[in-house]
Amino acid sequence: MDVSSVQKLCQHFISSAIQRCCKSSDICRLSVLLKSSPLSDPPLVRISISDTGVGSCVEEFGDLKYISDPASAEKWDGVISVTTTSICDNEIYHYSFDLNEIVSTRRLTKLPSTPKNGVKFSGTEVSIFAFGSIDDLLAEITCFLQKILILKIPKVAVELVVDSGDNPGSQSENLILANECIPLPSASNIECLKSGLEDYVLKHGNSLNNICHSCFSIGENLKVGSGVACSTASHRSKGQVIEAVIIISELPEPTTPSCFRAHDTKTEVLYFKDFSPCSISQSSLNALTSIDWKSYGLTLRSIEDEDGYAILEWENLPPYAHIDIALHCYHKQVPPAMQKTQLDRTLTRKAVKLALNDLKEKNTGILLSTRALKILNYAPDLAKTISGLIVSSNDSDFQGECFSLLGLPFQEIEGKIVEECIKKRIIAVIEMDDRKPQRSRKTVPFLFEDDCFHEPDFLDEEYGGEDAYSSLDL
């Protein structure tokens, strides 16, 4: 793996630590310590990333390659110090890796180990020393850890500690101490992701430390949908899972600058792989492009890949509305070395559409298709015509049967009340029909010629195996 900055190297170490914690059956802690020595010239920062997971192996560091940027202000000597032990080990092992060493067999230096004296525990600490400002490094790591907290990984606590070191009267400061990321053991990964993304939205994309009560005074401001797509495990594929959570927030007019993020027409897709933030895969990006967003009443103006982050821009969002999307791809077991991108695209597409359908099912009038919205425009006139026929009729039996079907008392009723009741019934039927999957709807002539296109049904079929491909691959 190639890394081009100390920040990227730290993100890699944090992701590896998360993996070790997830493999453990016990409650684990991930700690990141930044300790500066400002009196040194240039300033020196010690970066330590430790976890209480299952312990690491030296092979994790064998493929690392550091490509330094001469224009960068940060400087690193290329040396990684590793301390690790597994629960079954009787010793704590110490290693030093020199990534500047050209000969790969000379990179690893095994240092004297420390006896555990019969104590059973496991964990790993990886540390490096880098020259440069602690502020930029702190901002990058804080943002990365805050995204990890969105997953609310069961049984994993995360902390970030900053020690200003040689300054007189300096103290250690806990910037992130997240015990709330340890939900009940019974909580599923998708429920944790839903809860984490809700917190992210309520804090305006983590731009605030607490919930913005001026925007989110009531829970109805958030409309949440989720979907999970899985592949079938086999001897060659260990079962891939992609989870999608979509939140639509409808808010009042913003009152503070921090609230304007919630009204942006752009959506940054938060993408996670194996419980860590990462760049979105091209196959998942293609899946987002292939979705017929108009069938959900949305018009996608553009989709861009900005340094690994997918940015969706919408054309027709209501005023003061915003869409947030999170995708998480992981494997039920240790994945094989290679995965076909077709699987990523199929599962991503299916998970996102399940989340959109979940939103429509839970929230009346949300994400109606373009076709349904056009038909709804005729509901008032149709209701007025039907109510006129009922109210003006001289057949009392006919009127009584109509009133009974509408749930209205059989007596003299104003035509406006009948009209409103009929309009609500028509709208409810249109919305109910629009929530049905397209393949389950009866084939009827389209009212509008431009609605005759449907996405191929086979794209939403569950992935049937490693060798299954769609026609989009041709």
Short mmCIF file of C-alpha atoms in Angstrom, two decimals:
data_model
loop_
_atom_site.label_atom_id
_atom_site.label_comp_id
_atom_site.label_asym_id
_atom_site.label_seq_id
_atom_site.Cartn_x
_atom_site.Cartn_y
_atom_site.Cartn_z
CA MET A 1 0.00 0.00 0.00
CA ASP A 2 1.34 3.43 -0.97
CA VAL A 3 0.89 6.40 1.38
CA SER A 4 1.93 9.94 0.48
CA SER A 5 1.52 11.81 3.76
CA VAL A 6 1.70 11.34 7.50
CA GLN A 7 -2.05 12.01 7.67
CA LYS A 8 -2.79 9.15 5.27
CA LEU A 9 -0.41 6.90 7.17
CA CYS A 10 -2.23 7.67 10.43
CA GLN A 11 -5.59 6.97 8.80
CA HIS A 12 -4.26 3.59 7.65
CA PHE A 13 -3.05 2.76 11.15
CA ILE A 14 -6.40 3.79 12.67
CA SER A 15 -8.30 1.66 10.15
CA SER A 16 -6.09 -1.34 10.95
CA ALA A 17 -6.68 -0.80 14.67
CA ILE A 18 -10.45 -0.73 14.08
CA GLN A 19 -10.16 -4.06 12.23
CA ARG A 20 -8.36 -5.63 15.17
CA CYS A 21 -10.99 -4.33 17.58
CA CYS A 22 -13.83 -5.69 15.45
CA LYS A 23 -12.24 -9.14 15.49
CA SER A 24 -12.15 -9.17 19.28
CA SER A 25 -15.05 -10.55 21.31
CA ASP A 26 -14.37 -8.11 24.16
CA ILE A 27 -15.05 -4.40 24.59
CA CYS A 28 -12.11 -2.56 23.04
CA ARG A 29 -10.60 0.91 23.10
CA LEU A 30 -8.91 2.79 20.27
CA SER A 31 -6.67 5.61 21.48
CA VAL A 32 -4.85 8.22 19.41
CA LEU A 33 -2.23 10.30 21.21
CA LEU A 34 -0.57 13.38 19.75
CA LYS A 35 2.30 14.64 21.87
CA SER A 36 4.20 17.68 20.72
CA SER A 37 7.64 18.91 21.65
CA PRO A 38 7.39 22.58 20.67
CA LEU A 39 10.78 23.43 22.17
CA SER A 40 12.53 21.27 19.58
CA ASP A 41 13.54 22.90 16.33
CA PRO A 42 11.73 22.12 14.12
CA PRO A 43 8.72 21.11 16.28
CA LEU A 44 8.45 17.36 16.79
CA VAL A 45 5.20 15.41 17.19
CA ARG A 46 4.91 11.87 18.51
CA ILE A 47 1.89 10.07 17.07
CA SER A 48 0.74 6.97 18.91
CA ILE A 49 -2.21 4.80 17.82
CA SER A 50 -3.06 1.99 20.21
CA ASP A 51 -5.88 -0.51 20.54
CA THR A 52 -6.91 -3.40 22.77
CA GLY A 53 -7.94 -5.63 19.87
CA VAL A 54 -6.68 -9.07 18.91
CA GLY A 55 -3.07 -8.11 18.26
CA SER A 56 -1.30 -7.56 14.96
CA CYS A 57 1.15 -9.46 12.81
CA VAL A 58 4.29 -8.13 11.15
CA GLU A 59 2.83 -8.85 7.69
CA GLU A 60 0.50 -5.86 8.16
CA PHE A 61 3.46 -3.51 7.73
CA GLY A 62 5.41 -5.41 5.08
CA ASP A 63 3.62 -3.89 2.07
CA LEU A 64 3.69 -0.27 3.22
CA LYS A 65 5.45 2.21 0.95
CA TYR A 66 5.87 5.84 1.91
CA ILE A 67 6.15 8.28 -0.99
CA SER A 68 7.28 11.58 0.45
CA ASP A 69 6.25 14.90 -1.07
CA PRO A 70 9.23 17.30 -1.27
CA ALA A 71 6.85 20.28 -1.24
CA SER A 72 5.18 19.14 1.98
CA ALA A 73 6.04 20.87 5.24
CA GLU A 74 5.81 17.61 7.17
CA LYS A 75 8.94 15.50 7.57
CA TRP A 76 9.18 11.89 8.75
CA ASP A 77 12.16 9.60 9.10
CA GLY A 78 10.25 6.56 7.82
CA VAL A 79 10.58 4.56 11.05
CA ILE A 80 7.55 2.81 12.60
CA SER A 81 7.69 1.42 16.13
CA VAL A 82 5.27 -1.44 16.83
CA THR A 83 4.42 -3.08 20.15
CA THR A 84 1.92 -5.95 20.04
CA THR A 85 0.69 -9.06 21.81
CA SER A 86 -2.14 -11.54 21.41
CA ILE A 87 -4.21 -13.05 24.18
CA CYS A 88 -2.41 -16.38 23.82
CA ASP A 89 1.10 -14.89 23.83
CA ASN A 90 3.35 -15.03 26.86
CA GLU A 91 5.36 -11.99 25.76
CA ILE A 92 4.92 -8.49 24.42
CA TYR A 93 6.74 -8.15 21.11
CA HIS A 94 8.55 -5.03 19.93
CA TYR A 95 9.47 -4.26 16.33
CA SER A 96 10.94 -1.43 14.31
CA PHE A 97 10.17 -0.93 10.61
CA ASP A 98 12.27 1.35 8.42
CA LEU A 99 10.32 2.15 5.26
CA ASN A 100 13.30 4.05 3.84
CA GLU A 101 15.22 0.78 3.60
CA ILE A 102 15.29 -0.27 -0.06
CA VAL A 103 15.96 -3.95 0.66
CA SER A 104 12.67 -5.29 2.00
CA THR A 105 14.30 -8.02 4.07
CA ARG A 106 16.19 -5.39 6.06
CA ARG A 107 13.17 -3.28 6.95
CA LEU A 108 12.15 -5.28 9.99
CA THR A 109 14.14 -5.21 13.19
CA LYS A 110 12.93 -7.39 16.05
CA LEU A 111 13.67 -5.85 19.45
CA PRO A 112 13.85 -7.60 22.84
CA SER A 113 10.42 -8.74 24.03
CA THR A 114 8.83 -8.14 27.44
CA PRO A 115 7.37 -11.00 29.51
CA LYS A 116 3.68 -10.78 30.47
CA ASN A 117 4.18 -12.72 33.68
CA GLY A 118 1.05 -14.76 33.18
CA VAL A 119 -1.28 -11.80 32.60
CA LYS A 120 -3.80 -12.34 29.80
CA PHE A 121 -4.40 -9.34 27.51
CA SER A 122 -3.98 -8.30 23.90
CA GLY A 123 -3.34 -5.08 22.04
CA THR A 124 -1.14 -3.12 19.66
CA GLU A 125 0.57 0.27 19.71
CA VAL A 126 1.99 1.85 16.56
CA SER A 127 3.97 5.08 16.89
CA ILE A 128 5.97 7.41 14.70
CA PHE A 129 7.73 10.76 15.08
CA ALA A 130 7.08 13.54 12.58
CA PHE A 131 8.36 17.10 12.24
CA GLY A 132 5.77 19.78 11.59
CA SER A 133 2.74 21.55 12.99
CA ILE A 134 0.42 19.58 15.21
CA ASP A 135 -2.60 21.71 14.23
CA ASP A 136 -3.03 20.42 10.66
CA LEU A 137 -2.48 16.85 11.78
CA LEU A 138 -4.99 17.29 14.61
CA ALA A 139 -7.67 18.64 12.27
CA GLU A 140 -7.31 15.72 9.83
CA ILE A 141 -7.35 13.03 12.53
CA THR A 142 -10.29 14.65 14.34
CA CYS A 143 -12.36 14.67 11.15
CA PHE A 144 -11.43 11.04 10.43
CA LEU A 145 -12.35 9.85 13.93
CA GLN A 146 -15.62 11.78 13.89
CA LYS A 147 -16.59 9.92 10.73
CA ILE A 148 -15.74 6.61 12.39
CA LEU A 149 -18.10 7.53 15.23
CA ILE A 150 -20.95 7.71 12.71
CA LEU A 151 -20.77 3.90 12.50
CA LYS A 152 -21.22 3.59 16.29
CA ILE A 153 -19.24 0.36 16.13
CA PRO A 154 -20.47 -2.04 18.83
CA LYS A 155 -18.07 -2.54 21.75
CA VAL A 156 -15.45 -0.07 20.47
CA ALA A 157 -14.69 3.20 22.29
CA VAL A 158 -12.59 5.91 20.63
CA GLU A 159 -10.50 8.64 22.20
CA LEU A 160 -8.17 11.35 20.93
CA VAL A 161 -5.69 12.83 23.40
CA VAL A 162 -3.46 15.85 22.75
CA ASP A 163 -0.46 16.51 24.98
CA SER A 164 1.29 19.83 24.41
CA GLY A 165 4.43 18.38 25.93
CA ASP A 166 7.24 20.74 26.94
CA ASN A 167 5.12 23.85 27.45
CA PRO A 168 5.19 25.02 31.10
CA GLY A 169 1.94 24.08 32.80
CA SER A 170 0.80 22.05 29.82
CA GLN A 171 -1.86 19.38 30.23
CA SER A 172 -3.27 16.46 28.29
CA GLU A 173 -6.63 17.19 26.71
CA ASN A 174 -9.23 14.65 25.62
CA LEU A 175 -10.76 16.06 22.43
CA ILE A 176 -12.82 12.96 21.68
CA LEU A 177 -13.94 10.49 24.30
CA ALA A 178 -16.77 8.49 22.83
CA ASN A 179 -18.20 5.91 25.18
CA GLU A 180 -21.57 6.50 23.53
CA CYS A 181 -20.32 4.51 20.55
CA ILE A 182 -20.87 1.30 22.56
CA PRO A 183 -24.55 0.50 21.96
CA LEU A 184 -26.38 -2.56 23.23
CA PRO A 185 -24.83 -5.80 21.96
CA SER A 186 -28.14 -6.67 20.24
CA ALA A 187 -28.02 -3.56 18.02
CA SER A 188 -27.38 -4.42 14.36
CA ASN A 189 -24.80 -2.61 12.26
CA ILE A 190 -27.51 -0.90 10.20
CA GLU A 191 -29.28 0.37 13.33
CA CYS A 192 -25.97 1.75 14.61
CA LEU A 193 -25.34 3.45 11.25
CA LYS A 194 -28.84 4.99 11.28
CA SER A 195 -28.34 6.35 14.78
CA GLY A 196 -24.86 7.67 13.95
CA LEU A 197 -25.96 9.41 10.75
CA GLU A 198 -28.89 11.00 12.60
CA ASP A 199 -26.44 12.44 15.14
CA TYR A 200 -24.24 13.65 12.27
CA VAL A 201 -27.18 15.45 10.64
CA LEU A 202 -28.44 16.93 13.92
CA LYS A 203 -25.00 18.49 14.40
CA HIS A 204 -24.96 19.88 10.84
CA GLY A 205 -22.33 17.47 9.58
CA ASN A 206 -20.34 17.55 12.84
CA SER A 207 -19.78 21.29 12.47
CA LEU A 208 -21.30 21.63 15.95
CA ASN A 209 -20.47 19.80 19.15
CA ASN A 210 -24.12 19.41 20.10
CA ILE A 211 -27.51 19.13 18.42
CA CYS A 212 -28.73 22.32 16.73
CA HIS A 213 -31.97 22.82 18.64
CA SER A 214 -32.98 25.83 16.53
CA CYS A 215 -33.25 23.57 13.47
CA PHE A 216 -34.19 20.26 15.07
CA SER A 217 -36.62 21.14 17.83
CA ILE A 218 -38.87 18.23 16.86
CA GLY A 219 -38.01 14.75 15.61
CA GLU A 220 -40.33 15.03 12.61
CA ASN A 221 -37.70 17.19 10.86
CA LEU A 222 -35.78 14.03 9.95
CA LYS A 223 -37.08 11.37 7.59
CA VAL A 224 -34.88 8.26 7.66
CA GLY A 225 -34.72 5.26 5.33
CA SER A 226 -32.34 2.30 5.29
CA GLY A 227 -31.55 -0.72 3.15
CA VAL A 228 -29.24 -3.73 3.33
CA ALA A 229 -28.06 -5.81 0.38
CA CYS A 230 -26.06 -9.02 0.81
CA SER A 231 -24.30 -11.46 -1.46
CA THR A 232 -24.51 -15.18 -0.87
CA ALA A 233 -21.46 -16.61 0.88
CA SER A 234 -19.62 -19.36 -0.97
CA HIS A 235 -16.25 -21.08 -0.94
CA ARG A 236 -14.88 -18.21 -3.06
CA SER A 237 -16.87 -15.26 -1.69
CA LYS A 238 -17.20 -14.71 2.05
CA GLY A 239 -20.45 -12.79 1.91
CA GLN A 240 -20.35 -9.08 1.16
CA VAL A 241 -22.79 -6.63 2.77
CA ILE A 242 -23.59 -3.08 1.71
CA GLU A 243 -25.76 -0.94 3.97
CA ALA A 244 -27.33 2.36 2.93
CA VAL A 245 -28.94 5.04 5.09
CA ILE A 246 -30.62 8.11 3.59
CA ILE A 247 -31.90 11.04 5.63
CA ILE A 248 -34.03 13.87 4.29
CA SER A 249 -34.21 16.89 6.59
CA GLU A 250 -36.83 19.60 6.12
CA LEU A 251 -35.95 22.60 8.26
CA PRO A 252 -37.06 26.15 8.97
CA GLU A 253 -35.25 29.11 7.47
CA PRO A 254 -31.65 29.15 8.78
CA THR A 255 -30.85 31.60 11.54
CA THR A 256 -27.10 31.10 12.00
CA PRO A 257 -24.22 30.55 9.52
CA SER A 258 -23.64 27.00 10.78
CA CYS A 259 -27.20 26.09 9.73
CA PHE A 260 -26.68 26.87 6.04
CA ARG A 261 -24.96 23.51 5.48
CA ALA A 262 -28.35 21.85 6.03
CA HIS A 263 -29.82 23.72 3.05
CA ASP A 264 -27.10 22.93 0.52
CA THR A 265 -28.28 21.28 -2.70
CA LYS A 266 -25.18 19.08 -2.67
CA THR A 267 -24.84 15.76 -0.87
CA GLU A 268 -21.51 14.29 0.18
CA VAL A 269 -21.87 10.51 0.22
CA LEU A 270 -20.19 9.20 3.37
CA TYR A 271 -18.54 5.95 2.30
CA PHE A 272 -17.17 3.35 4.70
CA LYS A 273 -15.39 0.09 4.00
CA ASP A 274 -14.85 -2.53 6.69
CA PHE A 275 -15.77 -0.05 9.47
CA SER A 276 -13.49 2.79 8.36
CA PRO A 277 -14.01 5.90 6.19
CA CYS A 278 -12.45 5.60 2.76
CA SER A 279 -12.68 6.82 -0.82
CA ILE A 280 -15.76 5.64 -2.68
CA SER A 281 -15.14 2.86 -5.17
CA GLN A 282 -15.69 3.51 -8.86
CA SER A 283 -18.21 0.68 -9.02
CA SER A 284 -20.30 2.22 -6.23
CA LEU A 285 -20.06 5.60 -7.95
CA ASN A 286 -21.36 3.97 -11.14
CA ALA A 287 -24.21 2.44 -9.15
CA LEU A 288 -25.31 5.85 -7.89
CA THR A 289 -25.21 7.19 -11.44
CA SER A 290 -27.33 4.33 -12.81
CA ILE A 291 -30.25 4.83 -10.38
CA ASP A 292 -33.38 6.35 -11.92
CA TRP A 293 -33.68 9.16 -9.38
CA LYS A 294 -36.68 10.63 -11.20
CA SER A 295 -38.72 7.62 -10.13
CA TYR A 296 -38.28 9.06 -6.63
CA GLY A 297 -39.08 12.62 -7.65
CA LEU A 298 -35.42 13.68 -7.61
CA THR A 299 -33.41 15.22 -10.41
CA LEU A 300 -29.67 14.61 -10.25
CA ARG A 301 -27.89 17.57 -11.81
CA SER A 302 -24.39 16.11 -11.49
CA ILE A 303 -22.30 13.52 -9.69
CA GLU A 304 -18.61 14.14 -9.16
CA ASP A 305 -15.67 12.35 -7.59
CA GLU A 306 -13.73 14.95 -5.61
CA ASP A 307 -10.56 13.32 -4.24
CA GLY A 308 -12.42 10.10 -3.50
CA TYR A 309 -15.58 11.76 -2.15
CA ALA A 310 -18.80 11.39 -4.14
CA ILE A 311 -20.72 14.68 -4.41
CA LEU A 312 -24.31 14.56 -5.66
CA GLU A 313 -25.96 17.83 -6.70
CA TRP A 314 -29.75 18.04 -6.93
CA GLU A 315 -31.92 20.34 -9.04
CA ASN A 316 -35.36 20.27 -7.49
CA LEU A 317 -35.00 20.01 -3.72
CA PRO A 318 -37.67 21.90 -1.76
CA PRO A 319 -36.51 25.08 0.01
CA TYR A 320 -34.60 24.41 3.24
CA ALA A 321 -34.26 20.69 2.56
CA HIS A 322 -31.14 18.55 2.52
CA ILE A 323 -30.27 14.92 1.73
CA ASP A 324 -27.59 12.93 3.56
CA ILE A 325 -26.40 9.50 2.39
CA ALA A 326 -24.10 6.98 4.06
CA LEU A 327 -22.88 3.70 2.55
CA HIS A 328 -21.03 0.96 4.42
CA CYS A 329 -19.44 -2.00 2.65
CA TYR A 330 -18.04 -4.87 4.71
CA HIS A 331 -17.66 -8.62 4.73
CA LYS A 332 -19.20 -11.13 7.09
CA GLN A 333 -15.88 -12.96 7.11
CA VAL A 334 -12.34 -12.16 6.05
CA PRO A 335 -12.62 -11.24 2.34
CA PRO A 336 -10.56 -12.87 -0.40
CA ALA A 337 -7.75 -10.93 -2.01
CA MET A 338 -9.83 -9.89 -5.06
CA GLN A 339 -13.45 -8.85 -5.36
CA LYS A 340 -15.25 -8.21 -8.64
CA THR A 341 -16.47 -4.65 -9.02
CA GLN A 342 -19.75 -5.96 -10.49
CA LEU A 343 -20.71 -7.17 -7.01
CA ASP A 344 -20.05 -3.73 -5.49
CA ARG A 345 -22.22 -2.00 -8.06
CA THR A 346 -25.10 -4.47 -7.82
CA LEU A 347 -25.23 -4.41 -4.03
CA THR A 348 -24.75 -0.62 -3.78
CA ARG A 349 -27.59 -0.02 -6.22
CA LYS A 350 -29.88 -2.43 -4.42
CA ALA A 351 -29.12 -1.07 -0.94
CA VAL A 352 -29.71 2.56 -2.00
CA LYS A 353 -33.00 1.71 -3.69
CA LEU A 354 -34.14 -0.24 -0.62
CA ALA A 355 -33.36 2.82 1.51
CA LEU A 356 -35.30 5.09 -0.87
CA ASN A 357 -38.26 2.69 -0.85
CA ASP A 358 -38.10 2.54 2.94
CA LEU A 359 -38.33 6.34 3.05
CA LYS A 360 -41.36 6.33 0.76
CA GLU A 361 -43.08 3.62 2.79
CA LYS A 362 -42.62 5.40 6.12
CA ASN A 363 -43.38 8.97 5.00
CA THR A 364 -46.51 9.87 3.09
CA GLY A 365 -45.92 12.12 0.11
CA ILE A 366 -42.12 11.78 0.18
CA LEU A 367 -40.07 10.87 -2.93
CA LEU A 368 -43.06 10.55 -5.25
CA SER A 369 -42.08 9.80 -8.82
CA THR A 370 -42.29 12.42 -11.55
CA ARG A 371 -45.20 10.49 -13.05
CA ALA A 372 -47.11 10.44 -9.75
CA LEU A 373 -46.56 14.17 -9.25
CA LYS A 374 -48.00 14.87 -12.71
CA ILE A 375 -51.06 12.74 -11.99
CA LEU A 376 -51.53 14.48 -8.63
CA ASN A 377 -51.97 17.77 -10.47
CA TYR A 378 -55.27 16.43 -11.84
CA ALA A 379 -56.58 15.25 -8.45
CA PRO A 380 -58.33 18.55 -7.51
CA ASP A 381 -60.23 18.82 -10.80
CA LEU A 382 -61.18 15.15 -10.73
CA ALA A 383 -62.40 15.39 -7.13
CA LYS A 384 -64.42 18.49 -7.94
CA THR A 385 -66.10 16.76 -10.90
CA ILE A 386 -66.97 13.61 -8.95
CA SER A 387 -68.28 15.53 -5.92
CA GLY A 388 -70.43 17.65 -8.23
CA LEU A 389 -72.03 14.53 -9.69
CA ILE A 390 -72.78 13.17 -6.22
CA VAL A 391 -74.10 16.35 -4.64
CA SER A 392 -76.27 17.31 -7.64
CA SER A 393 -77.78 13.84 -8.02
CA ASN A 394 -81.51 13.39 -7.31
CA ASP A 395 -81.04 9.70 -6.53
CA SER A 396 -80.95 9.45 -2.74
CA ASP A 397 -79.90 5.76 -2.85
CA PHE A 398 -76.95 6.67 -5.08
CA GLN A 399 -75.95 9.51 -2.76
CA GLY A 400 -76.26 7.31 0.31
CA GLU A 401 -74.02 4.63 -1.19
CA CYS A 402 -71.43 7.25 -2.19
CA PHE A 403 -71.46 8.84 1.25
CA SER A 404 -71.07 5.41 2.82
CA LEU A 405 -68.05 4.62 0.64
CA LEU A 406 -66.53 7.98 1.58
CA GLY A 407 -67.21 7.46 5.28
CA LEU A 408 -69.49 10.50 5.46
CA PRO A 409 -72.86 10.70 7.26
CA PHE A 410 -75.93 10.46 5.02
CA GLN A 411 -77.28 13.95 5.40
CA GLU A 412 -77.03 17.32 3.76
CA ILE A 413 -73.31 18.01 3.41
CA GLU A 414 -71.57 20.90 1.76
CA GLY A 415 -70.08 20.06 -1.62
CA LYS A 416 -66.69 21.36 -0.46
CA ILE A 417 -66.51 18.70 2.27
CA VAL A 418 -67.33 15.93 -0.22
CA GLU A 419 -64.79 17.32 -2.70
CA GLU A 420 -62.04 17.44 -0.08
CA CYS A 421 -62.76 13.89 1.06
CA ILE A 422 -62.64 12.57 -2.52
CA LYS A 423 -59.40 14.46 -3.20
CA LYS A 424 -57.73 12.89 -0.15
CA ARG A 425 -58.83 9.43 -1.31
CA ILE A 426 -57.46 10.00 -4.82
CA ILE A 427 -54.14 11.31 -3.50
CA ALA A 428 -53.84 8.36 -1.11
CA VAL A 429 -54.42 5.86 -3.94
CA ILE A 430 -51.85 7.57 -6.20
CA GLU A 431 -49.26 7.62 -3.41
CA MET A 432 -49.96 4.01 -2.47
CA ASP A 433 -49.55 2.88 -6.06
CA ASP A 434 -46.32 4.86 -6.39
CA ARG A 435 -44.86 3.05 -3.37
CA LYS A 436 -45.28 -0.33 -5.03
CA PRO A 437 -42.25 -1.77 -6.84
CA GLN A 438 -42.58 -1.24 -10.57
CA ARG A 439 -42.56 -4.96 -11.31
CA SER A 440 -45.62 -5.51 -9.05
CA ARG A 441 -47.75 -2.84 -10.71
CA LYS A 442 -50.32 -3.78 -13.30
CA THR A 443 -49.38 -2.88 -16.84
CA VAL A 444 -51.51 0.10 -17.87
CA PRO A 445 -51.11 2.71 -20.61
CA PHE A 446 -48.99 5.68 -19.55
CA LEU A 447 -50.65 9.04 -19.23
CA PHE A 448 -47.44 10.76 -20.30
CA GLU A 449 -45.20 9.68 -23.13
CA ASP A 450 -41.96 10.69 -21.40
CA ASP A 451 -42.64 8.24 -18.57
CA CYS A 452 -42.48 5.13 -20.72
CA PHE A 453 -38.92 4.27 -19.69
CA HIS A 454 -38.34 1.91 -16.78
CA GLU A 455 -35.10 0.67 -15.34
CA PRO A 456 -34.47 -2.99 -16.18
CA ASP A 457 -35.87 -5.19 -13.42
CA PHE A 458 -32.90 -7.53 -13.47
CA LEU A 459 -30.65 -4.81 -12.06
CA ASP A 460 -32.46 -5.09 -8.74
CA GLU A 461 -32.37 -8.86 -8.51
CA GLU A 462 -30.26 -10.21 -5.69
CA TYR A 463 -26.75 -10.99 -6.77
CA GLY A 464 -26.74 -14.64 -7.72
CA GLY A 465 -23.06 -15.52 -7.65
CA GLU A 466 -19.56 -14.44 -8.50
CA ASP A 467 -19.98 -15.04 -12.21
CA ALA A 468 -23.26 -13.16 -12.62
CA TYR A 469 -23.07 -9.96 -14.66
CA SER A 470 -25.56 -7.42 -15.92
CA SER A 471 -25.79 -6.13 -19.47
CA LEU A 472 -24.17 -2.87 -18.30
CA ASP A 473 -20.84 -4.69 -18.26
CA LEU A 474 -20.96 -5.37 -21.99
#
